[in-house]
Structure formats: structure tokens, C-alpha cells
Amino acid sequence: MYKAVVVKEFKNDEAIFVEEFSLEELRKGLDEKNFIVKVHAAPLNPLDQNKLLGTIFTLKCPFTPGSEASGIIVESHNKDLIGKKVAVSVQTGTWKEYILATEENSIFLNDDVDLDSASCGFVNPLTAVGLIYQAQKYNAKAVVNLAAQSALGKMINYLAKDSGLNCLNVIRGDENRIQSIIKEYQNENVISTDQDPQSFQKQFKELAEKLSATVAFDPVGGSLTGQIFNNLPQNSILIVYGSLSQKDIEGINGVQVRWANKRLEGFTFYGWIQSIPEQDRKKSKELVQQKMNTLFKTQIHTSYGLNQHKEAISLFRKVQGGQKIIFKMIH
């Protein structure tokens, strides 16, 4: 038997339980193409908050949250795989002690990789790689990085730099926070939304024009999306990859779409990685594997057991971006 978190009703923390499932039933799904992973840890991600709120229209209760995890392969028809460390992403949920995974949705890890950090080693790293891939596809000279203070925002900043792109980082915070990010990111192009909206938009427009930042990455939504979109240079693309604000996109000026030739598009790393050529997919995963202990290493804020899911979810809703919370399995 193994344990898993199960959500039986949206928007109700009292309807979230830990239940036991048969490992023998899981083994029945084992074939030549997959393997069983003994989960070490699984993070709480913004996508999980959307799932708990019921805003993912394809999701039905009951379900197990979680979109990624780290662990060790314990059963496989290919005996050479047993004992290998992996970071995995599955759409059947990862807040559980055992999962079925495939090579396609796994990244094999080096022996020296910390499995706590590697539990966040799939979604954010490949999202960062995918967004920069799209920016290069659109021949951008610079990108706009919203919520740049987050763990993913930090990855985007450094990956943009490694790829020869300037990065305009948009954060929340006062002047001290701005200076801290400038120093940490080694990038002077940092502005904060914590100011008068007109002043922010004027400052943003000037910097975006100066840098020729024609691709913007938006995980926030709400009115900020409209402010950014309306003040990007002509022929720009705003890529929406999240909705941290839990608000609908607001304030997009139709004139900017028609006459400034701007457009908005959505992005998920699931869809992106399936859409690119196999060679690019392999290179992207190899890049993450090689830099798991450096560029893509994630600082863990707090860890909980599955039975502490209420405390974990409560804290997750309170902490600021960049502070990762994980479930660690007790086997």
C-alpha cells in the first residue's frame, strides 16, 4: 500500500484527505515503456492552487494534486534503470508515495543532485528553457520578465543572459528590494510595480523601448497584463504562462492589437515540449540535467509530510514568490 493526497471537492480544504492505494494495482500498469518511481519529494506549485480552486476546466474531483516530483526508480522491465534518480512530471498527480512515469516525462539526474531541490527540477526549469526558446524563435533582442523575484523569474533572468538576451525584470518591492535584485541578478534593468500606475507604465515603456524588449513573459494576469501589453514596443508578443493574481486579464487596448501589431499567446511547458522537434526536446532536457545543481537549483523553504497537507497548503498561500514548499515522503 502507498499513500496519496486526494481532493474530493474544489475550494474546500476540509475535503482534502490522505488515502491508501494498492501498490499491486499500480504495478498492473507497468509495461516496457514506463517504470515505477518511489517519490522522494513533490512541491506545491501555483498550478496546484488553480487545481484546488477548480479553475482548470478539464479537471474533475476526486484527484491528486502535484505536477512534478523527484525520486528513485524502483521497478522497471529495464533493469539498468533501477536505482536511478529522476525528476518527473506526470498529469496524474505527484503528491503520493509512488508514481508511474516514462522516460519521456522524466529527466535522469546525476548522483550528486539533491533530491529535495530536484523535486522542482522539471516544471520551472523547462518553462524557463521553453520561454527563452520562444523568444529566440521570435528573434527578440530583449525580454520582459514579470514576477522576476520568483524562483522561475530568477532562472529566466540568468538563462536570458546566457542566451545573449537583455532581460527587463519587473518585481514587487521598494527601492531596497530593487537594489537587492540588481546585485543578485547582476542586471541593472529592474523596475517595481509598487508605485503609481502611471509612473510605472511611463518607466516601463521607456525601458522596454530602449532595450527593444519585444517579447514579454507574464505569469501574473489581472490589470498588470494590460499595462505591460499596452506599453510594449510595436510588433511585440506577450506570452501568458500563469495567473498568480487569480484575476482575469484586464485593460488590453484594442488599438495596440490592430495598429501596433501586438499579440498575446498562451504557454504551457507541457504543450511546448510536445510541439518542438525531438532533437530540441532532448537538448532542453540535457541542459536542465547539466545545470540542476547550478542555474536550476531551487532553494527549499519548508518541507512537510503528506499528513500535514493542510498546514502546507495554508503556508503555500502566504509565502512570497521564490520560497518553495515541498512534501517529503516517509517510506
C-alpha atoms as one frame of an Amber mdcrd trajectory, in Angstrom:
protein
   0.000   0.000   0.000   1.036   3.602  -0.510  -0.379   6.986   0.481  -1.634
   9.839  -1.688  -3.372  13.171  -1.156  -6.884  13.158  -2.630  -9.051  16.234
  -3.261 -12.760  15.414  -3.226 -14.213  18.912  -3.547 -12.944  22.191  -5.010
 -12.453  25.265  -2.802 -12.721  23.220   0.384  -9.607  22.347   2.388 -11.745
  20.138   4.630 -12.388  17.885   1.629  -8.705  17.053   1.164  -7.614  13.696
   2.569  -4.711  11.254   2.635  -5.799   7.837   1.411  -4.107   4.497   0.826
  -3.867   2.777  -2.545  -2.714  -0.630  -3.688   0.838  -0.862  -4.973  -0.192
  -4.065  -6.727  -2.757  -2.109  -8.741  -0.058   0.385  -9.723   2.166  -2.497
 -10.846  -0.567  -3.649 -13.229   0.143  -0.522 -15.279   3.840  -1.344 -15.577
   4.972  -2.107 -19.134   8.016  -1.833 -21.410   7.657   1.946 -21.756   7.311
   3.044 -18.128   8.654   2.463 -14.625   7.663   2.927 -11.000   9.243   5.812
  -9.110   9.475   5.839  -5.334   8.800   9.521  -4.714  11.249  11.393  -2.509
   9.597  14.825  -2.634   6.968  16.796  -4.537   6.494  20.587  -4.488   3.440
  22.789  -4.174   3.232  24.899  -7.344   0.942  27.768  -8.418  -0.772  25.323
 -10.782  -1.830  23.296  -7.739  -3.586  26.337  -6.309  -5.544  26.617  -9.559
  -6.443  22.947  -9.292  -7.623  23.292  -5.693  -9.810  26.238  -6.709 -11.296
  24.316  -9.631 -10.143  26.780 -12.294  -8.672  24.039 -14.520 -11.808  23.324
 -16.533 -10.720  19.819 -17.599 -10.115  18.646 -14.010 -12.735  16.674 -12.095
 -12.867  15.543  -8.473 -11.544  13.359  -6.954  -7.934  13.949  -7.982  -4.395
  14.039  -6.606  -2.597  17.402  -6.978   1.037  17.869  -7.900   2.654  18.176
 -11.306   6.257  17.160 -10.603   8.414  15.197  -8.178  11.820  13.684  -7.586
  12.566  10.118  -6.673  14.284   6.844  -7.451  13.231   4.224  -9.988  12.427
   1.046  -8.062  10.700  -1.144 -10.653  11.218  -1.396 -14.409  11.400  -4.001
 -17.153  14.748  -2.368 -17.973  16.891  -3.427 -15.012  19.555  -0.833 -15.906
  17.147   1.916 -14.823  16.535   0.614 -11.310  18.169   2.820  -8.688  18.497
   5.877 -10.928  17.486   9.302  -9.633  14.868  11.152 -11.678  12.841  14.334
 -11.802   9.430  13.587 -13.276   6.290  15.385 -14.365   3.011  13.498 -14.654
  -0.546  14.729 -15.039  -1.957  12.049 -12.721  -0.652  13.845  -9.621   2.580
  13.644  -7.633   1.502  14.227  -4.032   1.838  10.498  -3.481   4.468   7.960
  -2.463   4.724   6.052  -5.760   4.008   7.028  -9.365   4.255   5.577 -12.848
   6.496   7.587 -15.177   8.141   7.254 -18.576  11.473   8.377 -19.999   9.547
  10.972 -21.991   8.288  12.715 -18.853  11.471  12.226 -16.818  14.877  13.841
 -16.506  17.605  11.485 -15.324  19.707  13.078 -12.599  23.368  12.872 -11.718
  24.197  11.075  -8.477  25.279  14.282  -6.714  21.940  16.048  -7.235  19.951
  16.835  -4.081  16.522  15.224  -4.397  14.798  17.917  -2.317  15.803  20.608
  -4.809  15.296  18.286  -7.788  11.627  17.874  -6.867  11.287  21.321  -8.504
  13.576  20.311 -11.355  11.076  19.813 -14.153   8.324  22.433 -14.423  10.236
  25.648 -13.673  13.473  24.767 -15.493  11.725  23.577 -18.650   9.327  26.528
 -18.536  12.332  28.880 -18.427  14.017  26.995 -21.270  10.787  26.998 -23.276
  10.128  30.708 -22.841  13.650  31.647 -23.931  13.293  29.200 -26.838  10.155
  31.082 -27.923  11.874  34.468 -27.563  14.700  33.303 -29.812  12.175  31.900
 -32.265  10.645  35.393 -32.470  14.096  36.999 -32.925  13.849  39.050 -29.739
  16.776  41.198 -28.610  15.395  41.528 -25.091  12.604  40.057 -22.960  10.356
  41.308 -20.164  10.347  39.066 -17.088   7.326  39.645 -14.819   7.400  38.314
 -11.229  11.159  38.268 -11.676  11.752  37.797  -7.939  10.297  34.268  -8.077
  12.363  31.091  -8.398  11.320  30.811 -12.049  11.910  34.514 -12.678  15.464
  34.112 -11.424  16.037  31.215 -13.835  14.656  33.257 -16.737  16.993  36.166
 -15.950  20.127  34.024 -15.978  19.060  31.904 -18.946  18.305  35.037 -20.973
  21.776  36.347 -20.171  23.363  33.018 -21.167  21.417  33.192 -24.435  22.592
  36.712 -25.297  19.288  38.436 -24.490  18.791  41.515 -22.343  16.203  40.998
 -19.617  13.927  43.661 -18.140  12.960  42.355 -14.696   9.659  43.524 -13.212
   9.264  42.901  -9.479   7.299  43.976  -6.419   9.071  45.833  -3.618  10.693
  49.061  -2.504  13.988  50.633  -3.572  15.959  48.356  -1.244  14.392  45.329
  -2.908  15.208  46.729  -6.353  18.861  47.219  -5.406  18.990  43.724  -3.903
  17.710  42.159  -7.143  20.095  44.271  -9.247  23.014  42.973  -7.195  21.864
  39.353  -7.051  20.882  39.119 -10.730  23.819  41.242 -11.959  21.327  43.129
 -14.099  20.530  46.843 -13.776  17.255  46.590 -15.705  14.907  46.182 -12.736
  11.710  48.125 -12.007   8.985  47.701  -9.398   5.219  47.756  -9.802   4.915
  49.163  -6.265   4.477  52.751  -7.417   1.834  54.950  -9.003   0.476  53.053
 -12.078   1.111  56.000 -14.412   4.697  56.354 -13.203   5.288  52.621 -13.527
   3.917  52.500 -17.066   5.983  55.512 -18.145   9.167  53.997 -16.690   8.390
  50.590 -18.178   7.641  51.977 -21.646  10.923  53.911 -21.741  12.995  50.892
 -20.693  11.175  48.467 -22.998  11.735  50.806 -25.963  15.385  51.355 -25.024
  16.079  47.608 -24.806  13.842  46.658 -27.765  12.068  44.208 -25.467   9.546
  42.747 -27.908   8.706  39.535 -26.015   7.202  39.609 -22.512   6.650  36.683
 -20.134   3.601  37.084 -17.889   2.713  34.692 -15.035   0.563  37.267 -13.204
  -2.587  38.270 -15.094  -5.063  40.906 -13.940  -4.578  44.587 -14.732  -0.779
  44.280 -14.860  -1.036  42.285 -18.092  -2.861  45.148 -19.790  -0.373  47.723
 -18.503   2.560  45.717 -19.839   0.910  44.869 -23.164  -0.120  48.446 -23.923
   3.392  49.774 -23.288   5.466  47.216 -25.165   7.126  48.320 -28.427   5.350
  47.778 -31.727   5.230  44.212 -33.085   5.599  42.733 -29.597   4.314  39.426
 -28.245   3.134  38.906 -24.670   3.312  35.264 -23.573   0.975  34.351 -20.703
   2.230  31.340 -18.748   0.447  31.731 -15.407  -2.224  33.539 -13.396  -0.710
  34.254  -9.989  -3.176  37.077  -9.367  -6.121  34.678  -9.838  -7.724  37.502
 -11.850  -8.853  37.793 -15.445  -6.624  39.743 -17.815  -7.745  43.376 -17.893
  -7.139  46.592 -19.789  -5.750  45.462 -23.141  -6.193  48.305 -25.618  -7.587
  47.066 -28.925  -5.733  49.831 -30.768  -2.466  48.215 -29.654  -3.566  44.959
 -31.271  -4.788  46.491 -34.525  -2.349  49.317 -35.178   0.755  48.398 -33.182
   0.580  44.789 -34.401   0.914  43.298 -30.925  -0.420  39.919 -29.917  -0.937
  37.753 -26.875  -0.401  33.998 -26.707  -0.561  31.278 -24.071   2.196  28.924
 -22.979   2.436  25.699 -21.004   5.628  23.709 -20.890   3.567  20.545 -21.488
   2.304  21.865 -24.804   5.606  23.460 -25.770   7.800  20.427 -25.203   5.453
  18.239 -27.232   5.450  20.737 -30.105   9.194  21.064 -30.666  11.409  18.695
 -32.679  12.724  15.634 -30.844  16.297  16.918 -31.127  15.373  20.194 -29.393
  13.422  18.314 -26.722  16.465  16.180 -25.967  18.775  19.219 -25.830  16.404
  21.049 -23.485  16.274  18.164 -21.019  20.051  17.707 -21.220  20.536  21.402
 -20.403  18.368  21.043 -17.295  20.205  17.873 -16.289  23.618  19.539 -16.642
  22.655  22.652 -14.670  20.447  21.087 -11.993  23.000  21.915  -9.281  23.649
  25.464 -10.516  21.280  27.515 -12.679  18.246  25.335 -11.949  18.908  24.590
  -8.287  15.889  25.554  -6.178  16.071  26.742  -2.583  13.546  24.865  -0.435
  11.721  26.960   2.167   9.904  24.279   4.191   9.035  20.600   3.935   6.002
  18.695   5.224   4.724  15.132   5.323   1.600  14.216   3.339  -0.418  14.092
   6.561   0.445  17.767   7.091  -1.191  18.820   3.822  -3.462  21.405   5.473
  -0.516  23.204   7.081   1.492  23.005   3.857  -1.315  24.426   1.716  -2.000
  27.197   4.233   1.647  28.293   4.277   1.892  27.990   0.499  -0.839  30.606
   0.136   1.029  33.022   2.395   4.659  32.871   1.282   6.125  35.155  -1.336
   7.446  34.028  -4.728  10.760  32.225  -4.650  10.025  30.299  -1.444   9.354
  26.684  -2.317   7.395  24.278  -0.124   7.620  20.531  -0.669   6.070  17.324
   0.570   8.716  14.806   1.645   7.634  11.196   1.655   8.205   8.994   4.688
   8.658   5.448   3.385
